[in-house]
Amino acid sequence: MAIRYSCALDIIESVARDMSSKRVECSDLVPLEDGVGRVAGRDHASAEPTPPFDCAAVHGFAVRSCSTINASDANPVVYRVRTGVFAAGDDGAVSVGAAAEDGAEVAVEVAAGTRFPDAPAAGEPRFDACVAAEEVEECKGPSRLAKRLSIGARYIRITKPVEPRSNLRAAGSDLRKGDVIIKAGEEIRSSHVIPLAAAGVSEITVVRRMQVGIWSTGREIVSARGEVRQDRRASCGRDINGPYLMAAVHEAGAEEEFLGVMRDDHPASLEEAIRGELESLHSDVLIITGVVSSGRSCLVRTVLARLGAKIHFHDVAIRPGRPALFATVSGPGGGRAAFFGLPGDPAAAAVGFKFLVTPYLRHVQGQPLDRPIPATLVSRCSTRLDGDGRGCATQATDKSPCPLCMDCFRHGVMRLTEVGKAVALCKDQSPWRVAPYVEANCWVHLNQGQEIVAGAVVPCYPMSASVESMMCNCLR
């Protein structure tokens, strides 16, 4: 009897957490720029504040705000400007020379982003504000008596009070020391590199990529690069699932390895191939397509039983993909790997990977599961059938109806409309067809027991691992 999809997910999570706790060498240290697309192996926090010091937000003049309290048009405050511009790379020490002798306050010209200068003299208030260059006026020295001292000097005047910390970026106002930038289990994006680099992170700890081995099966199957006989009497065709799973595994952030195409009518060869892989056991996950069928007569189940595998479930109440199998297998050295058997039809294999294998990979790597995107279903009538096959067919030509007693996954096309996101099911849901994938950009999940009608909001999952990519496609 098939188990509910929700129960299958619970089993997958339990096994994944157990397997994750026993992984060795589960993290790598890589250069920051090489971490994009990987999963963070631990929390990464800022090792220093950003900015690391008080700095100017604009090009202007650093002043002490307390000296401007009484500034007005009638009573301007005159400042002697330190010679030269305080630029990036200068330290905070300032030498003002004879500024105190001519009675003028001290100002320092600073470039945007420059460290704020220190106080003009020991024990005096610090520079604590910056006045934009366009808000000051050039002027003469403060008095005729100071004319001799002001030769060659530069003066400005300010005619209104300046608020403390005006145009000042305080140290740590962006990132404080110890602020977490990325958490363990998060996928590292290129945008994360900006704060990480600013915080002084040059290397990042990432989860070791999981190793996934893939078999295709079928005596009629030739590899994607092989030649297909043109003789009409020859029942042979190209491998679809192998290339797809290789791409999907890579997109999911794991290392993929194609283990070959095996005959599906030779149990001894199948057992030999699986046994050989178990002896090396460099794969964390093994996937085989095309030799699973409902019941205990399933070829791959028989082989796994002889190899001492633990079958966690076989037959899940989903469509397409009901015969899916999940097991754990052990190698001679005590290592273990997860084993997924998926049906051979392209849609069934794709659904099995997306909704069974991917949750396992994400749980092992400490990642949250994909979150669905809600969209309004476009359909003329019910998309479900009752338990004995009665009910209204979909607007699409659905050759694979889904009873209410099952979770159903349908490929569809999501679009952004004037009223929000809408999704239409592809015209033909036959699991063997490949043409719908030319346009399809999402999977629509019809939950078990839920009657779905036109206008209902349904959960949608992107075909691509990138939600952003899917949303961009919605705009086309």
PDB file of C-alpha atoms in Angstrom, residues 213-455:
ATOM      1  CA  GLY A 213      25.831   8.628  -8.543  1.00  0.00           C
ATOM      2  CA  ILE A 214      23.245   8.116 -11.299  1.00  0.00           C
ATOM      3  CA  TRP A 215      22.228   5.064 -13.341  1.00  0.00           C
ATOM      4  CA  SER A 216      19.823   4.890 -16.240  1.00  0.00           C
ATOM      5  CA  THR A 217      18.337   1.520 -17.158  1.00  0.00           C
ATOM      6  CA  GLY A 218      16.730  -0.090 -20.179  1.00  0.00           C
ATOM      7  CA  ARG A 219      17.978  -2.495 -22.821  1.00  0.00           C
ATOM      8  CA  GLU A 220      16.547  -0.137 -25.439  1.00  0.00           C
ATOM      9  CA  ILE A 221      18.341   2.928 -24.071  1.00  0.00           C
ATOM     10  CA  VAL A 222      21.450   4.414 -25.651  1.00  0.00           C
ATOM     11  CA  SER A 223      23.466   7.194 -24.042  1.00  0.00           C
ATOM     12  CA  ALA A 224      22.769  10.782 -24.986  1.00  0.00           C
ATOM     13  CA  ARG A 225      25.887  10.812 -27.175  1.00  0.00           C
ATOM     14  CA  GLY A 226      25.288   7.375 -28.677  1.00  0.00           C
ATOM     15  CA  GLU A 227      23.852   6.635 -32.092  1.00  0.00           C
ATOM     16  CA  VAL A 228      20.225   5.581 -32.387  1.00  0.00           C
ATOM     17  CA  ARG A 229      19.573   3.015 -35.100  1.00  0.00           C
ATOM     18  CA  GLN A 230      17.283   4.344 -37.792  1.00  0.00           C
ATOM     19  CA  ASP A 231      15.904   0.855 -38.495  1.00  0.00           C
ATOM     20  CA  ARG A 232      12.202   1.095 -37.585  1.00  0.00           C
ATOM     21  CA  ARG A 233      12.328  -2.470 -36.290  1.00  0.00           C
ATOM     22  CA  ALA A 234      14.842  -1.466 -33.610  1.00  0.00           C
ATOM     23  CA  SER A 235      13.097  -0.339 -30.398  1.00  0.00           C
ATOM     24  CA  CYS A 236      15.780   1.952 -29.077  1.00  0.00           C
ATOM     25  CA  GLY A 237      15.779   5.526 -27.888  1.00  0.00           C
ATOM     26  CA  ARG A 238      17.956   8.118 -26.232  1.00  0.00           C
ATOM     27  CA  ASP A 239      18.604   8.356 -22.528  1.00  0.00           C
ATOM     28  CA  ILE A 240      16.605  11.282 -21.151  1.00  0.00           C
ATOM     29  CA  ASN A 241      16.725  10.745 -17.413  1.00  0.00           C
ATOM     30  CA  GLY A 242      20.506  10.441 -17.177  1.00  0.00           C
ATOM     31  CA  PRO A 243      21.304  13.884 -18.637  1.00  0.00           C
ATOM     32  CA  TYR A 244      18.367  15.449 -16.803  1.00  0.00           C
ATOM     33  CA  LEU A 245      19.383  14.096 -13.404  1.00  0.00           C
ATOM     34  CA  MET A 246      23.013  15.064 -13.992  1.00  0.00           C
ATOM     35  CA  ALA A 247      21.904  18.642 -14.649  1.00  0.00           C
ATOM     36  CA  ALA A 248      19.392  18.685 -11.788  1.00  0.00           C
ATOM     37  CA  VAL A 249      21.917  17.323  -9.279  1.00  0.00           C
ATOM     38  CA  HIS A 250      24.445  19.957 -10.336  1.00  0.00           C
ATOM     39  CA  GLU A 251      21.809  22.673 -10.066  1.00  0.00           C
ATOM     40  CA  ALA A 252      20.972  21.439  -6.570  1.00  0.00           C
ATOM     41  CA  GLY A 253      24.574  22.075  -5.510  1.00  0.00           C
ATOM     42  CA  ALA A 254      25.872  18.482  -5.441  1.00  0.00           C
ATOM     43  CA  GLU A 255      28.590  16.698  -7.435  1.00  0.00           C
ATOM     44  CA  GLU A 256      27.111  14.434 -10.073  1.00  0.00           C
ATOM     45  CA  GLU A 257      28.590  11.277 -11.612  1.00  0.00           C
ATOM     46  CA  PHE A 258      26.965   9.225 -14.341  1.00  0.00           C
ATOM     47  CA  LEU A 259      27.505   5.541 -13.616  1.00  0.00           C
ATOM     48  CA  GLY A 260      26.179   4.304 -16.949  1.00  0.00           C
ATOM     49  CA  VAL A 261      23.179   2.729 -18.654  1.00  0.00           C
ATOM     50  CA  MET A 262      22.271  -0.757 -17.374  1.00  0.00           C
ATOM     51  CA  ARG A 263      20.004  -3.389 -18.859  1.00  0.00           C
ATOM     52  CA  ASP A 264      16.728  -3.757 -17.036  1.00  0.00           C
ATOM     53  CA  ASP A 265      16.315  -7.455 -17.827  1.00  0.00           C
ATOM     54  CA  HIS A 266      19.465  -8.800 -16.203  1.00  0.00           C
ATOM     55  CA  PRO A 267      19.289  -8.908 -12.370  1.00  0.00           C
ATOM     56  CA  ALA A 268      22.848 -10.225 -12.005  1.00  0.00           C
ATOM     57  CA  SER A 269      24.320  -7.254 -13.905  1.00  0.00           C
ATOM     58  CA  LEU A 270      22.240  -4.846 -11.854  1.00  0.00           C
ATOM     59  CA  GLU A 271      23.379  -6.435  -8.605  1.00  0.00           C
ATOM     60  CA  GLU A 272      27.001  -6.439  -9.731  1.00  0.00           C
ATOM     61  CA  ALA A 273      26.872  -2.727 -10.606  1.00  0.00           C
ATOM     62  CA  ILE A 274      25.288  -1.725  -7.290  1.00  0.00           C
ATOM     63  CA  ARG A 275      27.628  -3.978  -5.317  1.00  0.00           C
ATOM     64  CA  GLY A 276      30.646  -2.501  -7.106  1.00  0.00           C
ATOM     65  CA  GLU A 277      29.555   1.013  -6.228  1.00  0.00           C
ATOM     66  CA  LEU A 278      29.013   0.008  -2.596  1.00  0.00           C
ATOM     67  CA  GLU A 279      32.553  -1.340  -2.363  1.00  0.00           C
ATOM     68  CA  SER A 280      34.016   2.055  -3.235  1.00  0.00           C
ATOM     69  CA  LEU A 281      31.102   3.998  -1.708  1.00  0.00           C
ATOM     70  CA  HIS A 282      32.330   7.431  -2.629  1.00  0.00           C
ATOM     71  CA  SER A 283      28.723   8.454  -3.337  1.00  0.00           C
ATOM     72  CA  ASP A 284      26.459   9.877  -0.646  1.00  0.00           C
ATOM     73  CA  VAL A 285      23.374   9.258  -2.772  1.00  0.00           C
ATOM     74  CA  LEU A 286      22.652   6.705  -5.500  1.00  0.00           C
ATOM     75  CA  ILE A 287      19.797   7.190  -7.971  1.00  0.00           C
ATOM     76  CA  ILE A 288      18.492   4.657 -10.454  1.00  0.00           C
ATOM     77  CA  THR A 289      15.647   5.175 -12.895  1.00  0.00           C
ATOM     78  CA  GLY A 290      13.459   2.788 -14.784  1.00  0.00           C
ATOM     79  CA  VAL A 291      13.535  -0.479 -12.830  1.00  0.00           C
ATOM     80  CA  VAL A 292      11.076   0.303 -10.058  1.00  0.00           C
ATOM     81  CA  SER A 293       7.518  -0.961 -10.103  1.00  0.00           C
ATOM     82  CA  SER A 294       4.870  -1.315  -7.458  1.00  0.00           C
ATOM     83  CA  GLY A 295       5.033  -4.374  -5.246  1.00  0.00           C
ATOM     84  CA  ARG A 296       7.678  -6.760  -3.980  1.00  0.00           C
ATOM     85  CA  SER A 297       8.331  -8.146  -7.461  1.00  0.00           C
ATOM     86  CA  CYS A 298      10.237  -4.946  -8.280  1.00  0.00           C
ATOM     87  CA  LEU A 299      13.648  -5.872  -9.704  1.00  0.00           C
ATOM     88  CA  VAL A 300      15.653  -3.224  -7.882  1.00  0.00           C
ATOM     89  CA  ARG A 301      13.923  -4.013  -4.582  1.00  0.00           C
ATOM     90  CA  THR A 302      14.860  -7.673  -4.993  1.00  0.00           C
ATOM     91  CA  VAL A 303      18.496  -6.761  -5.649  1.00  0.00           C
ATOM     92  CA  LEU A 304      18.611  -4.342  -2.705  1.00  0.00           C
ATOM     93  CA  ALA A 305      17.193  -7.014  -0.405  1.00  0.00           C
ATOM     94  CA  ARG A 306      19.994  -9.387  -1.407  1.00  0.00           C
ATOM     95  CA  LEU A 307      22.501  -6.631  -0.620  1.00  0.00           C
ATOM     96  CA  GLY A 308      21.070  -6.116   2.871  1.00  0.00           C
ATOM     97  CA  ALA A 309      19.617  -2.680   2.190  1.00  0.00           C
ATOM     98  CA  LYS A 310      16.979  -1.168   4.458  1.00  0.00           C
ATOM     99  CA  ILE A 311      13.866  -0.235   2.484  1.00  0.00           C
ATOM    100  CA  HIS A 312      12.281   2.833   4.080  1.00  0.00           C
ATOM    101  CA  PHE A 313       9.387   3.078   1.664  1.00  0.00           C
ATOM    102  CA  HIS A 314       8.288   1.770  -1.721  1.00  0.00           C
ATOM    103  CA  ASP A 315       5.204   3.256  -3.387  1.00  0.00           C
ATOM    104  CA  VAL A 316       4.208   6.806  -2.509  1.00  0.00           C
ATOM    105  CA  ALA A 317       0.732   8.215  -3.078  1.00  0.00           C
ATOM    106  CA  ILE A 318       1.892  10.728  -5.680  1.00  0.00           C
ATOM    107  CA  ARG A 319       1.289  11.060  -9.389  1.00  0.00           C
ATOM    108  CA  PRO A 320       3.363  10.841 -11.411  1.00  0.00           C
ATOM    109  CA  GLY A 321       6.006   8.810  -9.593  1.00  0.00           C
ATOM    110  CA  ARG A 322       4.030   6.418  -7.387  1.00  0.00           C
ATOM    111  CA  PRO A 323       6.508   3.462  -7.565  1.00  0.00           C
ATOM    112  CA  ALA A 324       9.311   5.588  -6.038  1.00  0.00           C
ATOM    113  CA  LEU A 325      11.586   3.711  -3.639  1.00  0.00           C
ATOM    114  CA  PHE A 326      13.834   4.992  -0.860  1.00  0.00           C
ATOM    115  CA  ALA A 327      16.420   2.863   0.938  1.00  0.00           C
ATOM    116  CA  THR A 328      19.777   3.047   2.671  1.00  0.00           C
ATOM    117  CA  VAL A 329      22.610   0.760   1.629  1.00  0.00           C
ATOM    118  CA  SER A 330      25.855  -0.046   3.423  1.00  0.00           C
ATOM    119  CA  GLY A 331      29.302  -0.710   2.053  1.00  0.00           C
ATOM    120  CA  PRO A 332      31.845  -3.262   3.325  1.00  0.00           C
ATOM    121  CA  GLY A 333      33.662  -0.514   5.210  1.00  0.00           C
ATOM    122  CA  GLY A 334      30.593   0.515   7.172  1.00  0.00           C
ATOM    123  CA  GLY A 335      29.771   3.589   5.118  1.00  0.00           C
ATOM    124  CA  ARG A 336      26.178   4.226   4.114  1.00  0.00           C
ATOM    125  CA  ALA A 337      24.462   5.861   1.183  1.00  0.00           C
ATOM    126  CA  ALA A 338      20.893   6.842   0.420  1.00  0.00           C
ATOM    127  CA  PHE A 339      19.340   4.995  -2.512  1.00  0.00           C
ATOM    128  CA  PHE A 340      16.457   6.340  -4.597  1.00  0.00           C
ATOM    129  CA  GLY A 341      14.664   4.309  -7.242  1.00  0.00           C
ATOM    130  CA  LEU A 342      12.612   6.498  -9.571  1.00  0.00           C
ATOM    131  CA  PRO A 343      10.212   5.536 -12.373  1.00  0.00           C
ATOM    132  CA  GLY A 344      11.457   5.773 -15.941  1.00  0.00           C
ATOM    133  CA  ASP A 345       8.962   8.188 -17.502  1.00  0.00           C
ATOM    134  CA  PRO A 346      10.581  11.646 -17.731  1.00  0.00           C
ATOM    135  CA  ALA A 347       7.874  13.426 -15.726  1.00  0.00           C
ATOM    136  CA  ALA A 348       7.890  10.729 -13.031  1.00  0.00           C
ATOM    137  CA  ALA A 349      11.676  10.888 -12.725  1.00  0.00           C
ATOM    138  CA  ALA A 350      11.591  14.692 -12.589  1.00  0.00           C
ATOM    139  CA  VAL A 351       8.878  14.719  -9.912  1.00  0.00           C
ATOM    140  CA  GLY A 352      10.726  12.066  -7.916  1.00  0.00           C
ATOM    141  CA  PHE A 353      13.921  14.087  -7.957  1.00  0.00           C
ATOM    142  CA  LYS A 354      12.281  17.429  -7.181  1.00  0.00           C
ATOM    143  CA  PHE A 355       9.962  16.267  -4.419  1.00  0.00           C
ATOM    144  CA  LEU A 356      11.810  13.293  -2.885  1.00  0.00           C
ATOM    145  CA  VAL A 357      15.535  13.500  -3.641  1.00  0.00           C
ATOM    146  CA  THR A 358      15.898  17.277  -3.332  1.00  0.00           C
ATOM    147  CA  PRO A 359      14.367  17.384   0.190  1.00  0.00           C
ATOM    148  CA  TYR A 360      16.868  14.713   1.235  1.00  0.00           C
ATOM    149  CA  LEU A 361      19.816  16.694  -0.165  1.00  0.00           C
ATOM    150  CA  ARG A 362      18.670  19.892   1.528  1.00  0.00           C
ATOM    151  CA  HIS A 363      18.100  18.215   4.904  1.00  0.00           C
ATOM    152  CA  VAL A 364      21.569  16.635   4.875  1.00  0.00           C
ATOM    153  CA  GLN A 365      23.165  19.987   4.068  1.00  0.00           C
ATOM    154  CA  GLY A 366      21.170  21.792   6.756  1.00  0.00           C
ATOM    155  CA  GLN A 367      19.151  23.820   4.265  1.00  0.00           C
ATOM    156  CA  PRO A 368      15.467  24.704   4.560  1.00  0.00           C
ATOM    157  CA  LEU A 369      13.098  23.130   2.059  1.00  0.00           C
ATOM    158  CA  ASP A 370      12.027  25.079  -1.008  1.00  0.00           C
ATOM    159  CA  ARG A 371       9.137  27.406  -0.298  1.00  0.00           C
ATOM    160  CA  PRO A 372       6.255  27.364  -2.783  1.00  0.00           C
ATOM    161  CA  ILE A 373       5.065  30.401  -4.683  1.00  0.00           C
ATOM    162  CA  PRO A 374       1.265  30.799  -4.438  1.00  0.00           C
ATOM    163  CA  ALA A 375      -0.517  31.453  -7.726  1.00  0.00           C
ATOM    164  CA  THR A 376      -4.095  31.470  -8.972  1.00  0.00           C
ATOM    165  CA  LEU A 377      -4.981  28.385 -10.999  1.00  0.00           C
ATOM    166  CA  VAL A 378      -6.401  28.962 -14.465  1.00  0.00           C
ATOM    167  CA  SER A 379      -8.767  26.075 -15.271  1.00  0.00           C
ATOM    168  CA  ARG A 380     -12.350  25.663 -16.457  1.00  0.00           C
ATOM    169  CA  CYS A 381     -13.379  22.971 -13.982  1.00  0.00           C
ATOM    170  CA  SER A 382     -12.148  20.551 -11.335  1.00  0.00           C
ATOM    171  CA  THR A 383      -8.650  19.203 -11.757  1.00  0.00           C
ATOM    172  CA  ARG A 384      -9.206  16.152  -9.573  1.00  0.00           C
ATOM    173  CA  LEU A 385     -10.991  12.815  -9.819  1.00  0.00           C
ATOM    174  CA  ASP A 386     -12.607  10.939  -6.965  1.00  0.00           C
ATOM    175  CA  GLY A 387     -11.344   7.616  -5.703  1.00  0.00           C
ATOM    176  CA  ASP A 388     -13.017   5.499  -8.389  1.00  0.00           C
ATOM    177  CA  GLY A 389     -11.969   7.695 -11.287  1.00  0.00           C
ATOM    178  CA  ARG A 390     -15.095   9.819 -11.649  1.00  0.00           C
ATOM    179  CA  GLY A 391     -14.986  13.554 -11.959  1.00  0.00           C
ATOM    180  CA  CYS A 392     -14.420  16.379 -14.373  1.00  0.00           C
ATOM    181  CA  ALA A 393     -11.328  16.273 -16.540  1.00  0.00           C
ATOM    182  CA  THR A 394      -9.018  19.263 -16.574  1.00  0.00           C
ATOM    183  CA  GLN A 395      -9.065  21.947 -19.185  1.00  0.00           C
ATOM    184  CA  ALA A 396      -5.846  20.328 -20.330  1.00  0.00           C
ATOM    185  CA  THR A 397      -5.879  17.022 -22.175  1.00  0.00           C
ATOM    186  CA  ASP A 398      -4.907  15.030 -19.076  1.00  0.00           C
ATOM    187  CA  LYS A 399      -3.959  11.453 -19.916  1.00  0.00           C
ATOM    188  CA  SER A 400      -2.875  10.878 -16.307  1.00  0.00           C
ATOM    189  CA  PRO A 401      -5.750  11.827 -13.975  1.00  0.00           C
ATOM    190  CA  CYS A 402      -5.005  12.219 -10.301  1.00  0.00           C
ATOM    191  CA  PRO A 403      -7.401  10.792  -7.693  1.00  0.00           C
ATOM    192  CA  LEU A 404      -8.206  12.790  -4.583  1.00  0.00           C
ATOM    193  CA  CYS A 405      -6.405  10.144  -2.517  1.00  0.00           C
ATOM    194  CA  MET A 406      -3.021  11.187  -3.981  1.00  0.00           C
ATOM    195  CA  ASP A 407      -0.761  14.222  -4.063  1.00  0.00           C
ATOM    196  CA  CYS A 408      -0.547  15.314  -7.663  1.00  0.00           C
ATOM    197  CA  PHE A 409       2.207  17.300  -9.379  1.00  0.00           C
ATOM    198  CA  ARG A 410       1.466  18.997 -12.676  1.00  0.00           C
ATOM    199  CA  HIS A 411       3.818  21.006 -14.854  1.00  0.00           C
ATOM    200  CA  GLY A 412       2.517  24.448 -15.640  1.00  0.00           C
ATOM    201  CA  VAL A 413       3.340  27.930 -16.843  1.00  0.00           C
ATOM    202  CA  MET A 414       3.291  30.769 -14.337  1.00  0.00           C
ATOM    203  CA  ARG A 415       2.856  34.351 -15.483  1.00  0.00           C
ATOM    204  CA  LEU A 416       2.585  37.724 -13.792  1.00  0.00           C
ATOM    205  CA  THR A 417      -0.741  39.369 -14.578  1.00  0.00           C
ATOM    206  CA  GLU A 418      -2.377  42.650 -13.599  1.00  0.00           C
ATOM    207  CA  VAL A 419      -3.949  40.955 -10.582  1.00  0.00           C
ATOM    208  CA  GLY A 420      -0.935  38.902  -9.501  1.00  0.00           C
ATOM    209  CA  LYS A 421       0.584  35.524 -10.298  1.00  0.00           C
ATOM    210  CA  ALA A 422      -1.465  33.056 -12.330  1.00  0.00           C
ATOM    211  CA  VAL A 423      -0.600  29.521 -13.384  1.00  0.00           C
ATOM    212  CA  ALA A 424      -1.989  27.439 -16.221  1.00  0.00           C
ATOM    213  CA  LEU A 425      -1.458  23.694 -16.473  1.00  0.00           C
ATOM    214  CA  CYS A 426       0.300  22.472 -19.595  1.00  0.00           C
ATOM    215  CA  LYS A 427      -2.004  20.959 -22.200  1.00  0.00           C
ATOM    216  CA  ASP A 428      -0.834  17.354 -21.921  1.00  0.00           C
ATOM    217  CA  GLN A 429       0.224  15.855 -18.590  1.00  0.00           C
ATOM    218  CA  SER A 430       1.152  12.417 -19.932  1.00  0.00           C
ATOM    219  CA  PRO A 431       4.294  11.449 -17.959  1.00  0.00           C
ATOM    220  CA  TRP A 432       6.171  10.250 -21.053  1.00  0.00           C
ATOM    221  CA  ARG A 433       5.831  13.495 -23.004  1.00  0.00           C
ATOM    222  CA  VAL A 434       8.763  15.936 -23.214  1.00  0.00           C
ATOM    223  CA  ALA A 435       7.237  18.725 -25.343  1.00  0.00           C
ATOM    224  CA  PRO A 436       5.543  20.477 -22.359  1.00  0.00           C
ATOM    225  CA  TYR A 437       8.952  21.254 -20.861  1.00  0.00           C
ATOM    226  CA  VAL A 438       9.631  23.690 -23.699  1.00  0.00           C
ATOM    227  CA  GLU A 439       7.327  26.179 -21.948  1.00  0.00           C
ATOM    228  CA  ALA A 440       6.788  24.821 -18.435  1.00  0.00           C
ATOM    229  CA  ASN A 441       8.500  26.805 -15.684  1.00  0.00           C
ATOM    230  CA  CYS A 442       6.955  25.343 -12.532  1.00  0.00           C
ATOM    231  CA  TRP A 443       5.371  22.358 -10.821  1.00  0.00           C
ATOM    232  CA  VAL A 444       1.872  22.791  -9.405  1.00  0.00           C
ATOM    233  CA  HIS A 445       1.254  20.763  -6.235  1.00  0.00           C
ATOM    234  CA  LEU A 446      -2.316  19.546  -5.824  1.00  0.00           C
ATOM    235  CA  ASN A 447      -2.484  18.334  -2.234  1.00  0.00           C
ATOM    236  CA  GLN A 448      -4.077  15.027  -1.305  1.00  0.00           C
ATOM    237  CA  GLY A 449      -7.791  15.321  -0.584  1.00  0.00           C
ATOM    238  CA  GLN A 450      -8.007  18.893  -1.800  1.00  0.00           C
ATOM    239  CA  GLU A 451     -10.539  19.652  -4.514  1.00  0.00           C
ATOM    240  CA  ILE A 452      -9.073  22.243  -6.837  1.00  0.00           C
ATOM    241  CA  VAL A 453     -11.203  24.495  -9.027  1.00  0.00           C
ATOM    242  CA  ALA A 454     -10.587  27.472 -11.250  1.00  0.00           C
ATOM    243  CA  GLY A 455      -9.559  30.511  -9.228  1.00  0.00           C
TER     244      GLY A 455
END
